[in-house]
CSV table of C-alpha atoms in Angstrom, one decimal:
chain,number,residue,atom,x,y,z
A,1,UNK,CA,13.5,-2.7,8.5
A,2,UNK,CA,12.3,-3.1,4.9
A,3,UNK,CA,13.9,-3.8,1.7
A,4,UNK,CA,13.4,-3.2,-1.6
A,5,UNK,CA,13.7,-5.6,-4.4
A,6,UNK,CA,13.7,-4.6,-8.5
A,7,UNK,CA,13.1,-7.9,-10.7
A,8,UNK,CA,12.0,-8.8,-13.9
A,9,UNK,CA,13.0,-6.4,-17.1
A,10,UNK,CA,16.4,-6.3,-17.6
A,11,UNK,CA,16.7,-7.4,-13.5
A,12,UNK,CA,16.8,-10.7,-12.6
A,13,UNK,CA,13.4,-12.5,-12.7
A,14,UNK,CA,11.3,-13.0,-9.8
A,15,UNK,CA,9.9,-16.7,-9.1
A,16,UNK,CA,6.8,-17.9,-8.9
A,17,UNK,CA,6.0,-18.2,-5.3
A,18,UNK,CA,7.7,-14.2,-5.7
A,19,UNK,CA,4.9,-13.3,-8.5
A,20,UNK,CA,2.1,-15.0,-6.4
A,21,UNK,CA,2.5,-13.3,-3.4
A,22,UNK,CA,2.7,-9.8,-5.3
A,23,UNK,CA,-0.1,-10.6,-7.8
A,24,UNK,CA,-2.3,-11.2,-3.8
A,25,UNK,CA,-1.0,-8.2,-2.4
A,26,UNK,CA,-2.6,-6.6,-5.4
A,27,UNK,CA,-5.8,-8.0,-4.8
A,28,UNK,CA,-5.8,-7.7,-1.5
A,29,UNK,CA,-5.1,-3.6,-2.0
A,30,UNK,CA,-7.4,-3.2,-5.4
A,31,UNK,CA,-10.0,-5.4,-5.1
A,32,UNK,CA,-10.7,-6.0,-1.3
A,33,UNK,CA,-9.6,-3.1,0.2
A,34,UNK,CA,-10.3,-0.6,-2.5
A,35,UNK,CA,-13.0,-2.1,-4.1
A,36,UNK,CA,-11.8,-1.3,-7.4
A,37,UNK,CA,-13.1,-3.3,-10.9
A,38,UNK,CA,-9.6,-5.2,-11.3
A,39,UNK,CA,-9.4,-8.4,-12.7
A,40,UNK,CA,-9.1,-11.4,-10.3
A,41,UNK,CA,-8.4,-14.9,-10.8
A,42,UNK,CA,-7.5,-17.7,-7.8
A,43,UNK,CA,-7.3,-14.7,-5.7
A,44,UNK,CA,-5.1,-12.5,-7.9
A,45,UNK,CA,-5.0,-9.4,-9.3
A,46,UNK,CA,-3.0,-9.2,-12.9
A,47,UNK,CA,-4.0,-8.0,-16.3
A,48,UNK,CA,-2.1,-7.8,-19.8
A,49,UNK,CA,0.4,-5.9,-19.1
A,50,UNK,CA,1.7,-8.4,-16.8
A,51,UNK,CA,3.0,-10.4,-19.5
A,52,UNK,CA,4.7,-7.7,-21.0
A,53,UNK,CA,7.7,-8.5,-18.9
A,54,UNK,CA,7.6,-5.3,-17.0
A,55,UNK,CA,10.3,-4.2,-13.9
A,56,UNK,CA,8.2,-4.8,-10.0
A,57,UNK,CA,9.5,-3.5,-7.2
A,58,UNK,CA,8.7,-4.9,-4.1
A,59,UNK,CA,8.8,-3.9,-0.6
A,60,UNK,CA,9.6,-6.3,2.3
A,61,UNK,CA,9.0,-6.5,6.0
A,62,UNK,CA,11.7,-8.4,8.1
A,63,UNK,CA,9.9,-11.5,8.1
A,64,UNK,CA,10.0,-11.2,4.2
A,65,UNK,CA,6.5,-10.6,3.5
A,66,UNK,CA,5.4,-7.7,0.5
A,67,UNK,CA,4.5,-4.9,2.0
A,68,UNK,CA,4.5,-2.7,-1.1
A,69,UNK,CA,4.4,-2.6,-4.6
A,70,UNK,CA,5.3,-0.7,-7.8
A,71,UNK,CA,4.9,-2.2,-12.0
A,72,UNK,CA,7.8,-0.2,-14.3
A,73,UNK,CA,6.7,-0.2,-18.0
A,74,UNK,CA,8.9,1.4,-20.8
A,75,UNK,CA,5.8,3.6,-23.0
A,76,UNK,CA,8.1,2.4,-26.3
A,77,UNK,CA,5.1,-0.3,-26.2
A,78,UNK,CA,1.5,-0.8,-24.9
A,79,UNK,CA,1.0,0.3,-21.3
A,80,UNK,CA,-1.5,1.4,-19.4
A,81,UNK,CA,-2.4,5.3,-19.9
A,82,UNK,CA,-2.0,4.9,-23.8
A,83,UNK,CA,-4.0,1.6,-24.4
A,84,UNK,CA,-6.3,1.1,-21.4
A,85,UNK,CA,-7.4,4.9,-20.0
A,86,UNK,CA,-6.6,7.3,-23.4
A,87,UNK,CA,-9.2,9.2,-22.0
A,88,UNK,CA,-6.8,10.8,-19.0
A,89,UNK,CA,-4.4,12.2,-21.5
A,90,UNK,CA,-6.7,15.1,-21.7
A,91,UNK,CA,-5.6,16.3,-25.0
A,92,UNK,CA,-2.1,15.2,-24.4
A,93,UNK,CA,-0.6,12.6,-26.8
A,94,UNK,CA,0.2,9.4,-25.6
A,95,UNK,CA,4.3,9.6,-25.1
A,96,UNK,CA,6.4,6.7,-26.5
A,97,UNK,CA,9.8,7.6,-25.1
A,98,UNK,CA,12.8,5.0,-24.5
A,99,UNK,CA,13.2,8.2,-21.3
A,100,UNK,CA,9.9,8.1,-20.7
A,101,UNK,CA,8.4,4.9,-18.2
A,102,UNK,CA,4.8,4.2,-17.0
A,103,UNK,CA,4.3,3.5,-13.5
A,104,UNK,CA,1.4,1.5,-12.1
A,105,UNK,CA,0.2,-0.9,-9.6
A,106,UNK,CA,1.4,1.3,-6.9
A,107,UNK,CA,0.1,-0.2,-3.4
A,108,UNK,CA,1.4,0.2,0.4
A,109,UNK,CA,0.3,-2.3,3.2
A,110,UNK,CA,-1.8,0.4,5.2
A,111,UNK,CA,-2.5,-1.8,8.1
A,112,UNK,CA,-5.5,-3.8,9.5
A,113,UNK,CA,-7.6,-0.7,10.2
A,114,UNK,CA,-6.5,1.9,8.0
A,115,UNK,CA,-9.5,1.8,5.5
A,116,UNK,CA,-10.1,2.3,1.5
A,117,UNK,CA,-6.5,4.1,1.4
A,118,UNK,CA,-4.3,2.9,-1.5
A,119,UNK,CA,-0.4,3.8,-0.1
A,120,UNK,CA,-0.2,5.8,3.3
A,121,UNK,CA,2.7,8.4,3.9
A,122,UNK,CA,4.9,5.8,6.1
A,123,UNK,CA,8.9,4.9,5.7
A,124,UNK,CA,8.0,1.6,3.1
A,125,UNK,CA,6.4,4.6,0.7
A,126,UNK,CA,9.6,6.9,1.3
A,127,UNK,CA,11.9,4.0,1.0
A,128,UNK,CA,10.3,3.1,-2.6
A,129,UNK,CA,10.2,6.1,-3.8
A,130,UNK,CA,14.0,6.7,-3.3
A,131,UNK,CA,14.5,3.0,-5.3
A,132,UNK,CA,12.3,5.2,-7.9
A,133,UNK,CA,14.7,7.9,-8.3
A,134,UNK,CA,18.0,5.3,-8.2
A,135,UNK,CA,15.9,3.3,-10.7
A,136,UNK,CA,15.3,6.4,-12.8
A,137,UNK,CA,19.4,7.6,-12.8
A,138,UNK,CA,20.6,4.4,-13.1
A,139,UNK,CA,18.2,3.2,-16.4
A,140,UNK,CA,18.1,6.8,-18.1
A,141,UNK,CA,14.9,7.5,-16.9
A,142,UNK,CA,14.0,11.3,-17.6
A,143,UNK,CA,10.4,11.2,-17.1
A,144,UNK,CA,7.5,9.2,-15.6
A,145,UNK,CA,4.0,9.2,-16.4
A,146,UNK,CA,0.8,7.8,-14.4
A,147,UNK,CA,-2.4,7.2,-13.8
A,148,UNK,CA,-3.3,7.8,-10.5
A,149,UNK,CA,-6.7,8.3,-8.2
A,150,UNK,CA,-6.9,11.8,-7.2
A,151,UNK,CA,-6.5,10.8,-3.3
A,152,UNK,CA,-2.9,9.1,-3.8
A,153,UNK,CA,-2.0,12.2,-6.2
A,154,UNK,CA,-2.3,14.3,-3.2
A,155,UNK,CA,-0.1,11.8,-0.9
A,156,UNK,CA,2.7,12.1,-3.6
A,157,UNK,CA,2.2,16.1,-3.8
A,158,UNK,CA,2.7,16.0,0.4
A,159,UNK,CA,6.6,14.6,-0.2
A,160,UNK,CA,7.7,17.4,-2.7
A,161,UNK,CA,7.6,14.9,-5.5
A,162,UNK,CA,7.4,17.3,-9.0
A,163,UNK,CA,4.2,16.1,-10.1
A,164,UNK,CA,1.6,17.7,-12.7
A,165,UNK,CA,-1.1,17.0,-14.5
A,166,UNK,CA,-1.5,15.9,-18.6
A,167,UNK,CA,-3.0,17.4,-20.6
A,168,UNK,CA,-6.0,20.3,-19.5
A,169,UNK,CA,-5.4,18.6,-16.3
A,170,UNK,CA,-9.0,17.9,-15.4
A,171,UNK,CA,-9.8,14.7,-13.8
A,172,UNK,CA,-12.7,11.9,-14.6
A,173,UNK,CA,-13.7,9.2,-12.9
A,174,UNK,CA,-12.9,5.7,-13.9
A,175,UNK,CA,-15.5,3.4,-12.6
A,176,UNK,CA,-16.0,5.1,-9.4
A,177,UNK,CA,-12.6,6.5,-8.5
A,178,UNK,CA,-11.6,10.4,-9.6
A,179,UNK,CA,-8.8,9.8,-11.5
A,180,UNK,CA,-6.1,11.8,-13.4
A,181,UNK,CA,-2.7,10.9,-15.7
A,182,UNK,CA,0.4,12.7,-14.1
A,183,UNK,CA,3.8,13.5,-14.7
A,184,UNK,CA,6.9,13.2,-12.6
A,185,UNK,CA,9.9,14.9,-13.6
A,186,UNK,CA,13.3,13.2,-12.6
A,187,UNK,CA,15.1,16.2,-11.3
A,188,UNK,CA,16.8,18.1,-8.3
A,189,UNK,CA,13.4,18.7,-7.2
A,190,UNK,CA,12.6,14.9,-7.1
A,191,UNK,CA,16.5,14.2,-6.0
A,192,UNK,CA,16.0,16.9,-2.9
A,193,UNK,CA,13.0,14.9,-2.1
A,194,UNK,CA,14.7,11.4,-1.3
A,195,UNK,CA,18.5,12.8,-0.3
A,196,UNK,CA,17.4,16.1,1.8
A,197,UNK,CA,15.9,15.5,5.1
A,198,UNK,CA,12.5,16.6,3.8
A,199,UNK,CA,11.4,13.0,3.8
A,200,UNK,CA,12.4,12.4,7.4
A,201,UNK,CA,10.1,15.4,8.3
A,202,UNK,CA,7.1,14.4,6.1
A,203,UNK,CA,7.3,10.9,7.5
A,204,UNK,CA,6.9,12.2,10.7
A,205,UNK,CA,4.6,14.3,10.2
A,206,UNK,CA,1.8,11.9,8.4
């Protein structure tokens, strides 16, 4: 059985050896298994916005070892889609909403042989994306906004989640991955999602 853990923010702050082992994961998902041009360092993956003192959640095995992760970013200050990719907003202007929050770094262990795939459809991605929605009702979270490869928007599509596109919704590539900014709405579409049993179905079903 997993859990999931919320730190840093306004949460409690996650140690060291807590941050290490995420910051791995992430290379581990980004660089190695997806090949994507992330920044590395000792064997981790972190950029700016790391420092910005943004929420993780984290997703644990029984034995306590990350098995998933999620970055939480308020857009009232720099993040990701507004400072880094302006490109994906298609038209769209960047939001800065104290309601509106960025999401990023999203990675699910897929297993030894499950190739270039950035989350798969598995209880760990169900179980975080409930946390999401808690997170979201608890924090006054109305809206999220992403930028996602074109792949892992169609995983989220597959649970229901009420996702759609910025801007003239066309995608581009970023280095060498198809890529698009997204938004999901935090509403009785999303809560049927993670309280119905449509996720029970989906899981079994991927």
């Amino acid at each position: 059985m997993n859990t999931i853990e919320l730190g840093g923010g306004n949460f409690h702050q996650l140690d060291a050896e807590t941050l290490r082992g995420m910051f791995a994961f992430r290379r581990q998902v980004f660089s190695d298994r997806l090949g994507w041009k992330v920044g590395t360092h000792e064997n981790l993956e972190f950029d700016m916005f790391d420092t910005m003192n943004p929420v993780y959640m984290l997703a644990r095995g029984e034995q306590g070892v990350i098995e998933g992760c999620w970055r939480l970013m308020p857009t009232t200050d720099d993040y990701m889609l507004k400072d880094t990719f302006p490109q994906l907003l298609r038209g769209e202007s960047a939001p800065s909403n104290r309601h509106v929050w960025e999401l990023s770094r999203f990675a699910v262990d897929a297993g030894a042989n499950a190739g270039p795939v950035q989350a798969p459809l598995n209880t760990v991605t169900l179980d975080m994306i409930r946390r999401l929605y808690e997170f979201a009702r608890t924090c006054g979270v109305e809206r999220f906004v992403t930028v996602t490869s074109v792949a892992l928007e169609r995983l989220l599509k597959r649970t229901g989640l009420p996702i759609s596109r910025l801007g003239d919704g066309r995608a581009q590539k970023v280095g060498r991955v198809l890529s698009v900014a997204c938004w999901v709405e935090v509403n009785e579409q999303f809560a049927d999602v993670v309280y119905s049993g449509s996720h029970q179905s989906i899981s079994q079903a991927a």
